[in-house]
Structure formats: C-alpha cells, structure tokens
Coordinates of C-alpha atoms in Angstrom, one line a residue:
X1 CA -74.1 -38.6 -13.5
X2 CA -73.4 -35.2 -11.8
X3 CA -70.4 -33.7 -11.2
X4 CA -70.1 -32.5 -8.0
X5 CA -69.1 -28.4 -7.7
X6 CA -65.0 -27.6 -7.5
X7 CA -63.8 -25.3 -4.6
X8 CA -65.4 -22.2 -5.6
X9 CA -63.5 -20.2 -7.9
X10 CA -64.0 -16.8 -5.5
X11 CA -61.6 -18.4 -3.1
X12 CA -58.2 -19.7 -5.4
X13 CA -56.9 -15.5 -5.4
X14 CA -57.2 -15.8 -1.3
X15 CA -55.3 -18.8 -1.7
X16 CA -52.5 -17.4 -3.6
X17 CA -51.5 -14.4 -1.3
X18 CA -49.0 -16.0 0.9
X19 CA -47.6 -17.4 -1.5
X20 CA -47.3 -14.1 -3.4
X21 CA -46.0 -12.4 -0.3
X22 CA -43.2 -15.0 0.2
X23 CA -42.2 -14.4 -3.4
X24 CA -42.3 -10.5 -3.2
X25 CA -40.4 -10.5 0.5
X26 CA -37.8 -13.3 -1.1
X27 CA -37.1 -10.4 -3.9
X28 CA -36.8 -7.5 -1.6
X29 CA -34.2 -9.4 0.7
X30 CA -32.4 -10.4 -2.3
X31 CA -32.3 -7.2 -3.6
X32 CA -30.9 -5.7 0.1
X33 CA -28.5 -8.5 0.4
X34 CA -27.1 -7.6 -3.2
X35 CA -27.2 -3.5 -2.9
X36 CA -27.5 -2.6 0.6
X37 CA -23.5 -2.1 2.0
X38 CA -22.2 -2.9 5.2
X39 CA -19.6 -1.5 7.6
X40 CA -16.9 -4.0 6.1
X41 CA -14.3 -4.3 3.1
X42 CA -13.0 -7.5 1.6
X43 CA -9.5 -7.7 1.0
X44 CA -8.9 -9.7 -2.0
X45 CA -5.7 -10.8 -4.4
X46 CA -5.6 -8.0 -7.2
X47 CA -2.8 -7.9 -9.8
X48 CA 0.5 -8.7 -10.6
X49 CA 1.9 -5.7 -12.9
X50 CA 4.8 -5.5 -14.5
X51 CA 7.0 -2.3 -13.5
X52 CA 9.0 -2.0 -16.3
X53 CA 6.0 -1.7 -18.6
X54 CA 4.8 1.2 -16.7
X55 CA 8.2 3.2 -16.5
X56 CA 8.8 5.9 -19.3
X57 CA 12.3 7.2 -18.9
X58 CA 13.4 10.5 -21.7
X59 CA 17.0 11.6 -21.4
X60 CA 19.2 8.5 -21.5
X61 CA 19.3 5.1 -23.6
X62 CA 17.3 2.2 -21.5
X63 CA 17.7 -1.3 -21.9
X64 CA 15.1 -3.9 -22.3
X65 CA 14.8 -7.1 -20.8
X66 CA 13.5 -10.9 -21.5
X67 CA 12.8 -11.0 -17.3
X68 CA 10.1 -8.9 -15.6
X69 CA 9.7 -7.5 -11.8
X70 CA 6.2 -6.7 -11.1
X71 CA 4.7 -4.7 -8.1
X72 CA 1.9 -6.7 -6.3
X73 CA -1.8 -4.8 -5.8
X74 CA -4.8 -6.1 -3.4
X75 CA -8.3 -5.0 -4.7
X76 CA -10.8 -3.3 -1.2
X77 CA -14.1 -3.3 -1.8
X78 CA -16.9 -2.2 0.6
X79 CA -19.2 -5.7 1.3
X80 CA -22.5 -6.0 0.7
X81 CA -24.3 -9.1 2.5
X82 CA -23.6 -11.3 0.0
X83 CA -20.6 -10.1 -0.6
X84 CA -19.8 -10.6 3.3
X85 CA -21.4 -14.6 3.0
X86 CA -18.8 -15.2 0.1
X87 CA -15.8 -13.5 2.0
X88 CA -16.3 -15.6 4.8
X89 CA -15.9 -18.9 2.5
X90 CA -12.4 -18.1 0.7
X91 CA -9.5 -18.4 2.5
X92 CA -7.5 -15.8 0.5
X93 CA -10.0 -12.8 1.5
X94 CA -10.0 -10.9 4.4
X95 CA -12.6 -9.2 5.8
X96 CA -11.8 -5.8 7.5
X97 CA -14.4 -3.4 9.7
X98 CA -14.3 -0.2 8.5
X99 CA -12.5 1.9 10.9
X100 CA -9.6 -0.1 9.9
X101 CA -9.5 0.7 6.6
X102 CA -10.6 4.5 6.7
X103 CA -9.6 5.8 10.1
X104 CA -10.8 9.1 10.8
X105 CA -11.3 9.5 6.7
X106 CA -14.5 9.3 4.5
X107 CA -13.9 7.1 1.3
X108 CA -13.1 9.9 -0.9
X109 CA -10.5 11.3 1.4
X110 CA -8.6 7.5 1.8
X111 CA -8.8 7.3 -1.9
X112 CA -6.6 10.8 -1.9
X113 CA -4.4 10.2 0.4
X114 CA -3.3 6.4 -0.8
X115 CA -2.6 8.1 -4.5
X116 CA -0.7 10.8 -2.8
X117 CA 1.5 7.6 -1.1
X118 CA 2.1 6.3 -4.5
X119 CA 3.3 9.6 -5.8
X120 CA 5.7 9.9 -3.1
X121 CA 6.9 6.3 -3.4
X122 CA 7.5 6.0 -6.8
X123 CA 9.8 10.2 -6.6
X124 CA 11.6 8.0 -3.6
X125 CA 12.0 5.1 -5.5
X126 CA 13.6 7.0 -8.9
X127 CA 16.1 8.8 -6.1
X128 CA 16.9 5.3 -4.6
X129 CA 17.6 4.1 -8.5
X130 CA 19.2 7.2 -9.1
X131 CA 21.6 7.1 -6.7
X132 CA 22.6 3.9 -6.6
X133 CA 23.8 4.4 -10.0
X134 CA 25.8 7.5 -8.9
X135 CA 23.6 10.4 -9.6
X136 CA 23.2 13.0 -7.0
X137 CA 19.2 14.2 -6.3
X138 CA 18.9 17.1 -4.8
X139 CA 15.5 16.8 -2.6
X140 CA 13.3 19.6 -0.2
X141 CA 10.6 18.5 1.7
X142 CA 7.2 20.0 3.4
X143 CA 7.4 17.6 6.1
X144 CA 7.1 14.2 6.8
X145 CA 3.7 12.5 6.3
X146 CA 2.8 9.7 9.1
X147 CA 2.0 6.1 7.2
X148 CA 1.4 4.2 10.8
X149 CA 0.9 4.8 14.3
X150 CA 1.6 2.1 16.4
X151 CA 0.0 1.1 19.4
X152 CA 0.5 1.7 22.6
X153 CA 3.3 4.0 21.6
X154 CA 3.8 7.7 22.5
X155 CA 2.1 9.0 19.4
X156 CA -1.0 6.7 19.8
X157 CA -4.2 8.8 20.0
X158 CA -2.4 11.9 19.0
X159 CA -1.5 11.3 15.7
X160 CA -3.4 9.5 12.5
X161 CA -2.2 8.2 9.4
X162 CA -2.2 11.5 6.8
X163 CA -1.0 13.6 9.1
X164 CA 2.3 15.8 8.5
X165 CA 5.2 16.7 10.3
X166 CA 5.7 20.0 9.7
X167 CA 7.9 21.2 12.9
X168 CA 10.2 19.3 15.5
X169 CA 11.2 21.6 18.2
X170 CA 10.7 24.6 16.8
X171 CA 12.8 23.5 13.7
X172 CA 11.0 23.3 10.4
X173 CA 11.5 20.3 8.2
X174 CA 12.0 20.7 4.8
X175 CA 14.6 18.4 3.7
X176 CA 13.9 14.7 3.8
X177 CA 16.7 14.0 6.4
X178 CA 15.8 16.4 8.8
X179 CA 13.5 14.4 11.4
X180 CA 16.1 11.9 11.7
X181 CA 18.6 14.3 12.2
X182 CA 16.6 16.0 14.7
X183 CA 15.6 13.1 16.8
X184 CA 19.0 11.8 16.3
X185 CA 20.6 12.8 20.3
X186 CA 16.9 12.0 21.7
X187 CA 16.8 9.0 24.7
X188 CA 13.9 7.4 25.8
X189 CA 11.7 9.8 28.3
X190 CA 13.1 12.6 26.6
X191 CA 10.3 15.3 25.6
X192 CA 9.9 16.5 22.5
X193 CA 7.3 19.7 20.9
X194 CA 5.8 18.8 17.0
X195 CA 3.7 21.1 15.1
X196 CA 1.1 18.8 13.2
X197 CA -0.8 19.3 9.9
X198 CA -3.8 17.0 10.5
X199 CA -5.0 15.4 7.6
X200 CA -7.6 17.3 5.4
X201 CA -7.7 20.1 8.2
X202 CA -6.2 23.6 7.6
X203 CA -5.3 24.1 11.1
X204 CA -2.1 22.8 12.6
X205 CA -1.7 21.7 15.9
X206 CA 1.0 21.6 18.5
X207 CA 2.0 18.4 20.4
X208 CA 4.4 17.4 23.0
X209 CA 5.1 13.9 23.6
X210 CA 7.8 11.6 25.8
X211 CA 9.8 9.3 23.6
X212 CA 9.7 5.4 23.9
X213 CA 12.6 3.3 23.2
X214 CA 12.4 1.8 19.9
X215 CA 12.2 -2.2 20.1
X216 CA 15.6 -2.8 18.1
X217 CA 17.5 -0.5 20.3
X218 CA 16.9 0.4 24.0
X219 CA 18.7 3.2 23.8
X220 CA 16.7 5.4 20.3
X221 CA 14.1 7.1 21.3
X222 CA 11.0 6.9 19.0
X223 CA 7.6 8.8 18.6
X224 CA 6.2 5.0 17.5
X225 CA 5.2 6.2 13.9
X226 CA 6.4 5.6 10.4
X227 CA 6.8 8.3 7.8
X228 CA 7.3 9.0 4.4
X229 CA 8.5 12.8 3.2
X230 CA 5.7 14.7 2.2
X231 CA 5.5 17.8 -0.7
X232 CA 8.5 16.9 -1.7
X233 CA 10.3 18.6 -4.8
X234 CA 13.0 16.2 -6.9
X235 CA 15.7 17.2 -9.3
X236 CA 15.9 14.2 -11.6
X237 CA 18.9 14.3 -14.4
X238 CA 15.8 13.4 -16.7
X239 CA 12.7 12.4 -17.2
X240 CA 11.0 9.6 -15.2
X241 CA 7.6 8.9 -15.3
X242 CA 5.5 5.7 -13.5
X243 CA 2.2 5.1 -14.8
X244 CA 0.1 3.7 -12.1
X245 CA -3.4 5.0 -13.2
X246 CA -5.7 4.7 -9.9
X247 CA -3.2 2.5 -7.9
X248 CA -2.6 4.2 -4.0
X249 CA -1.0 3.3 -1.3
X250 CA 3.3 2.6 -0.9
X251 CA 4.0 -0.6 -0.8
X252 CA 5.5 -0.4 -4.7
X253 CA 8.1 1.2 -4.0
X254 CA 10.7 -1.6 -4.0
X255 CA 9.4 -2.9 -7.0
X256 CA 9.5 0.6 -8.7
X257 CA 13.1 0.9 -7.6
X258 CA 14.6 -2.6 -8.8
X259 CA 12.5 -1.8 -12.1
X260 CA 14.0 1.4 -13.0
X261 CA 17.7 -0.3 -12.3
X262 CA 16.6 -2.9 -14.9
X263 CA 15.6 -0.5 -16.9
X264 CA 18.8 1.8 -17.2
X265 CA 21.0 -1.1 -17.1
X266 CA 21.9 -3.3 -19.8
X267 CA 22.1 -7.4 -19.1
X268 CA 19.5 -8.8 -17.0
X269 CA 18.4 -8.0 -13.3
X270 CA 16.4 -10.9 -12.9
X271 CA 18.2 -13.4 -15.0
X272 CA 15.3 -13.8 -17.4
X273 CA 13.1 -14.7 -14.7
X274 CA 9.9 -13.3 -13.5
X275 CA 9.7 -12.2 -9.9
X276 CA 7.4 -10.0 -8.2
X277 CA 8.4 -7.7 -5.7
X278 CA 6.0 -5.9 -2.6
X279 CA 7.4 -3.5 0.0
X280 CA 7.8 0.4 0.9
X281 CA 11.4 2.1 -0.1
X282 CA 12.7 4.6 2.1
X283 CA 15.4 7.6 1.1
X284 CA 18.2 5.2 2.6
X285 CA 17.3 2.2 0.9
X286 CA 15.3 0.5 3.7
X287 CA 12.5 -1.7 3.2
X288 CA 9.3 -1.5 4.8
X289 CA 6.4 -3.6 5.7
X290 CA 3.5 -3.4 3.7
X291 CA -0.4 -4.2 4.1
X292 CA -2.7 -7.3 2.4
X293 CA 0.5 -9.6 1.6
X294 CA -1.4 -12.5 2.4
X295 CA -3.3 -11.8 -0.5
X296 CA -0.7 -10.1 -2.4
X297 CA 0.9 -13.6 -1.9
X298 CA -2.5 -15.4 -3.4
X299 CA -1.8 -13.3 -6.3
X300 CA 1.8 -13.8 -6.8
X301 CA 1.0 -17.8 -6.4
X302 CA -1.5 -17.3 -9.4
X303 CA 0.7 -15.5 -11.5
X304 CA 3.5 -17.5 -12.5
X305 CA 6.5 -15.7 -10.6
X306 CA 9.4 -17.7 -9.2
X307 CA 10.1 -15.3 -6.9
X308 CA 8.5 -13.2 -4.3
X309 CA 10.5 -10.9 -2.7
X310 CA 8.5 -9.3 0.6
X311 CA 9.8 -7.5 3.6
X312 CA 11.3 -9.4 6.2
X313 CA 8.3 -8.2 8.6
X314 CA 5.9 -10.1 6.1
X315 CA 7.9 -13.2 5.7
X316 CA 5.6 -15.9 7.5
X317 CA 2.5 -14.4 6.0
X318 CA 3.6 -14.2 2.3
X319 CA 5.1 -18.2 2.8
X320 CA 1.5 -19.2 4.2
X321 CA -0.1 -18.1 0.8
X322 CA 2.7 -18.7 -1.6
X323 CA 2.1 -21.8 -2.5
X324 CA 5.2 -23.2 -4.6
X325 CA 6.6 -19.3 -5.4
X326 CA 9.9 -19.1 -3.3
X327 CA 9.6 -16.1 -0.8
X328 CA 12.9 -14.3 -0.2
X329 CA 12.5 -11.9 2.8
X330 CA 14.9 -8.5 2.9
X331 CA 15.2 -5.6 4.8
X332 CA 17.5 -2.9 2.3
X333 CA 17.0 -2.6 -1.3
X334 CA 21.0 -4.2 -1.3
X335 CA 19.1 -7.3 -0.2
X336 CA 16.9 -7.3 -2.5
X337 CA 19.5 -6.8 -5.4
X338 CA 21.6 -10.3 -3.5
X339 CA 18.4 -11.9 -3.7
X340 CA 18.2 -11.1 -7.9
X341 CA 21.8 -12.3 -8.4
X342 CA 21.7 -15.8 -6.5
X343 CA 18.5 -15.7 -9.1
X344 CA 20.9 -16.0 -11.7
X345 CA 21.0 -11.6 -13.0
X346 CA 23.7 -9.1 -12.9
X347 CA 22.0 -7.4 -9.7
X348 CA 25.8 -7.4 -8.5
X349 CA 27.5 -6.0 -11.0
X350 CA 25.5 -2.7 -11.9
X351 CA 27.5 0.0 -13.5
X352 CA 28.0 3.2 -12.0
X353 CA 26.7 6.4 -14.4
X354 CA 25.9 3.9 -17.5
X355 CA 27.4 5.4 -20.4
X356 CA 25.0 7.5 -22.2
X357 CA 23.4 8.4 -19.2
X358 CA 23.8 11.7 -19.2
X359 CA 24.9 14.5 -17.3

C-alpha cells in the first residue's frame, strides 16, 4: 500500500505568515495602547490622610486625640488607551482633556504651581488656627495669586490661574487685605487698572478691566476671579510645620485648620470620631469650593469616616458619591467647628491662648 505525498513541506512557512503578522501587529497595538499617552487625565479617588499626623508643632504643649480629621487627595494621571477604556467603565473616575487640567502650563510647571497652593494654604490655615485661639499674626504679601477665572466674567481671557496681582490702581499690594480693601468702594461698570505677573513669565503686564456685579450682591463689583495671597511672609509665635510631601493644590486648607485646633487644644474636636474634611481656607475664615469632590467623596465612602465636611458649593456632588458618610456642607470655618460639636467634640468651647501656649 502506498501512502500518498502530504502538502509539500516548502509550502507550511508560506502558510504561517499571516498568522505571524496578526500575532506581531496584536503585540505592537498592545504595546501602543499600554505606553503611548493621550491628551486626557483620569481623575481618580486618592487618599484619606490624617492631618494631625502630619502637623509638627515646637513651642507649646499639644494635645493628642482618640478622633482624627483627615484632608481628602484625588490622584491625576495622564491616560493611555487603555487607561482611557477602563476610565470610561468606573463611575468614580473622571476623565478630563487636557487643557482643563494644565491651562496655558506644561506638566512640570502645574506640578509647581499646585505645591506652591499648598504652601500657601497650609501658612493660611496655621494663621486661621492661630487666631482663632487669640494670637495675633502679623502677615505681608507679594500679591495675590489668581486660583480661578470664571467665565464669562470681566477677567476671562485676560487672566489665567498662576497669575499674580501685584498692583491695583497704582497701589501695590503687599498685605493680604489689601485687594479687598481696594476694590472695597468699586460698583459694577466701574473701571479698574491691574499690573499682572503672568505665571512663569518675568514680564508683567498692565490691564484694565470694567467690573461685574458679583452674583450674591448686585451692588459689589467683582473682577470674576478667586485668589489666594501670594509670597507671603508669616510671624508664627512658634514653630508649625505640615508635612505634605508631593501633595499640591489648596483644597486642605480647612482640614489643616481644624487639625491644628485639635492639636493645641486639649479634649476632643471631633468627639472621638473620624471625619474628613475638603475645602480652601481663606485669611477670614471662609471656605471655598474645591476640585475632584466627587472622587474625594469615593474616597471618603471607602475610608471609614462618619463625617465629610465639604463646602457648601460641593454639597450635591460630595452626597452623590458618599454613600452612607454623612455630608455636612459649610461656608466659614465657624461652620465647620458647629458641625464638630453636634458631632459630639468640644469644637464650641475652645479656649482662648491655652495655657502654656506661649507668648
């Protein structure tokens, strides 16, 4: 019996090529889609840190406590195409292009100018403490840096976040009062002249502008832009340091604030509890909205906190991601303090100069 020839051997190799090619090409995209970046950043839940582990204080006694308040962190991380694919499917990331998150900045320069916003909101936040306790800070300023332009308001196209004040009408400012002091007799269409340090530019600029009425009063004028004193130089009764390693942006400050009260207070702020805390702290005690609370929120609801404590601004996005965390919304850091005591702590009943304290 003869068996007759198989294919000819010459011909299998041929054979194999597409399938070859398919493998190699499924291996190059794969590799693209993991390394090759595109022109968005997924917003993600990052941390939930607790302040008073990160406050050193030298100078005066401090007090411990069985309670925490924690400052809330997002993590931003440029996508990839995968990365964009898995964005897309959890609810608790947001995907942002990348003129939103940089503006007019390269990577590098965002990256400065969030870790300079930290180190001014955690000096505002100690003079907030500070002087809620009775201590005088004495304060100078280089200016006012701009956080947020809004739209469709008279600084809109003029101005970008990392700019600084330096000027208002031919008045320099150097204290951290003096723009609202200055804008203070200003009505809606009045004109105004700003000299403008544009961010990572040496050259300032001069503007002119026509106020707009601020939404909450018909009769304030506003530029349509919220700022944050910039360069300025603190005189502390002692020693306060934050540790926030790489951390940027502002939105800690109210956390930093109520932390630092725990912390050179006896009794307990919080009751025992934990809470977390997110929002910007102004000189006056004001709170301000912050960025990414939806997934500040996420975090917050992973964390085990029974509180979450959020500008009023962010209420109805911090509830949406909660979960069971109870969101208390406040506009002044007394607020927040009201909040802390119907939490069961002696936010209420802070002493004045704690004995000890110092001079």
């Amino acid at each position: 019996m003869v068996t007759p020839p198989g294919p000819d051997a010459r011909t299998r190799p041929r054979r194999a090529w597409p399938l070859v090619a398919l493998v190699v090409l499924l291996v190059l995209f794969t590799f693209g889609a993991a390394r090759f970046e595109l022109p968005y950043y997924a917003l993600r839940p990052g941390q939930v840190r607790n302040t008073e582990l990160l406050i050193s204080v030298d100078g005066v006694e401090t007090y411990s406590a069985d309670g925490s308040i924690s400052y809330t962190t997002v993590s931003l991380r440029r996508l990839t195409l995968f990365g964009y694919l898995d964005a897309q499917l959890d609810r608790d990331v947001e995907v942002l292009p990348e003129e939103e998150v940089l503006g007019e900045r390269d990577p590098d320069e965002n990256r400065q100018f969030n870790l300079q916003l930290m180190d001014n909101s955690k000096q505002v936040a100690a003079q907030v403490a500070l002087e809620k306790l009775g201590y005088t800070v004495d304060t100078s300023a280089a200016g006012e840096r701009v956080l947020e332009v809004q739209e469709d308001m008279p600084a809109d196209g003029l101005m970008e976040p990392g700019d600084v004040i330096v000027e208002v009408e031919g008045e320099p400012i150097d204290d951290p009062g003096d723009l609202a002091r200055i804008l203070s007799d200003n009505r809606p269409g009045d004109e105004i002249e700003l000299t403008v340090q544009p961010f990572a530019e040496e050259e300032e600029k001069e503007l002119s502008l026509e106020l707009a009425a601020a939404p909450d009063d018909p009769q304030r004028g506003v530029m349509g832009v919220l700022v944050q004193p910039d360069g300025v130089e603190y005189h502390f009764p002692f020693e306060i340091e934050f540790d926030t390693g790489d951390v940027g942006g502002p939105s800690a400050g109210l956390a930093f604030t109520l932390g630092l009260l725990d912390r050179l207070t006896p009794g307990e702020l919080t009751g025992g509890k934990a809470v977390a805390v997110t929002g910007t702290i102004s000189s006056d005690g004001h709170v301000g909205e912050i960025g990414g609370v939806a997934q500040k929120a996420a975090a917050v609801r992973r964390s085990g906190a029974e509180l979450f404590i959020v500008p009023a601004g962010n209420y109805e996005d911090a509830v949406a991601r909660a979960g069971d965390v109870e969101v208390v919304p406040v506009e002044t850091l007394d607020d927040a303090l009201a909040a802390l005591a119907d939490l069961g702590g002696n936010a209420l009943d802070l002493p004045t100069r704690p004995e000890g304290a110092g001079v």
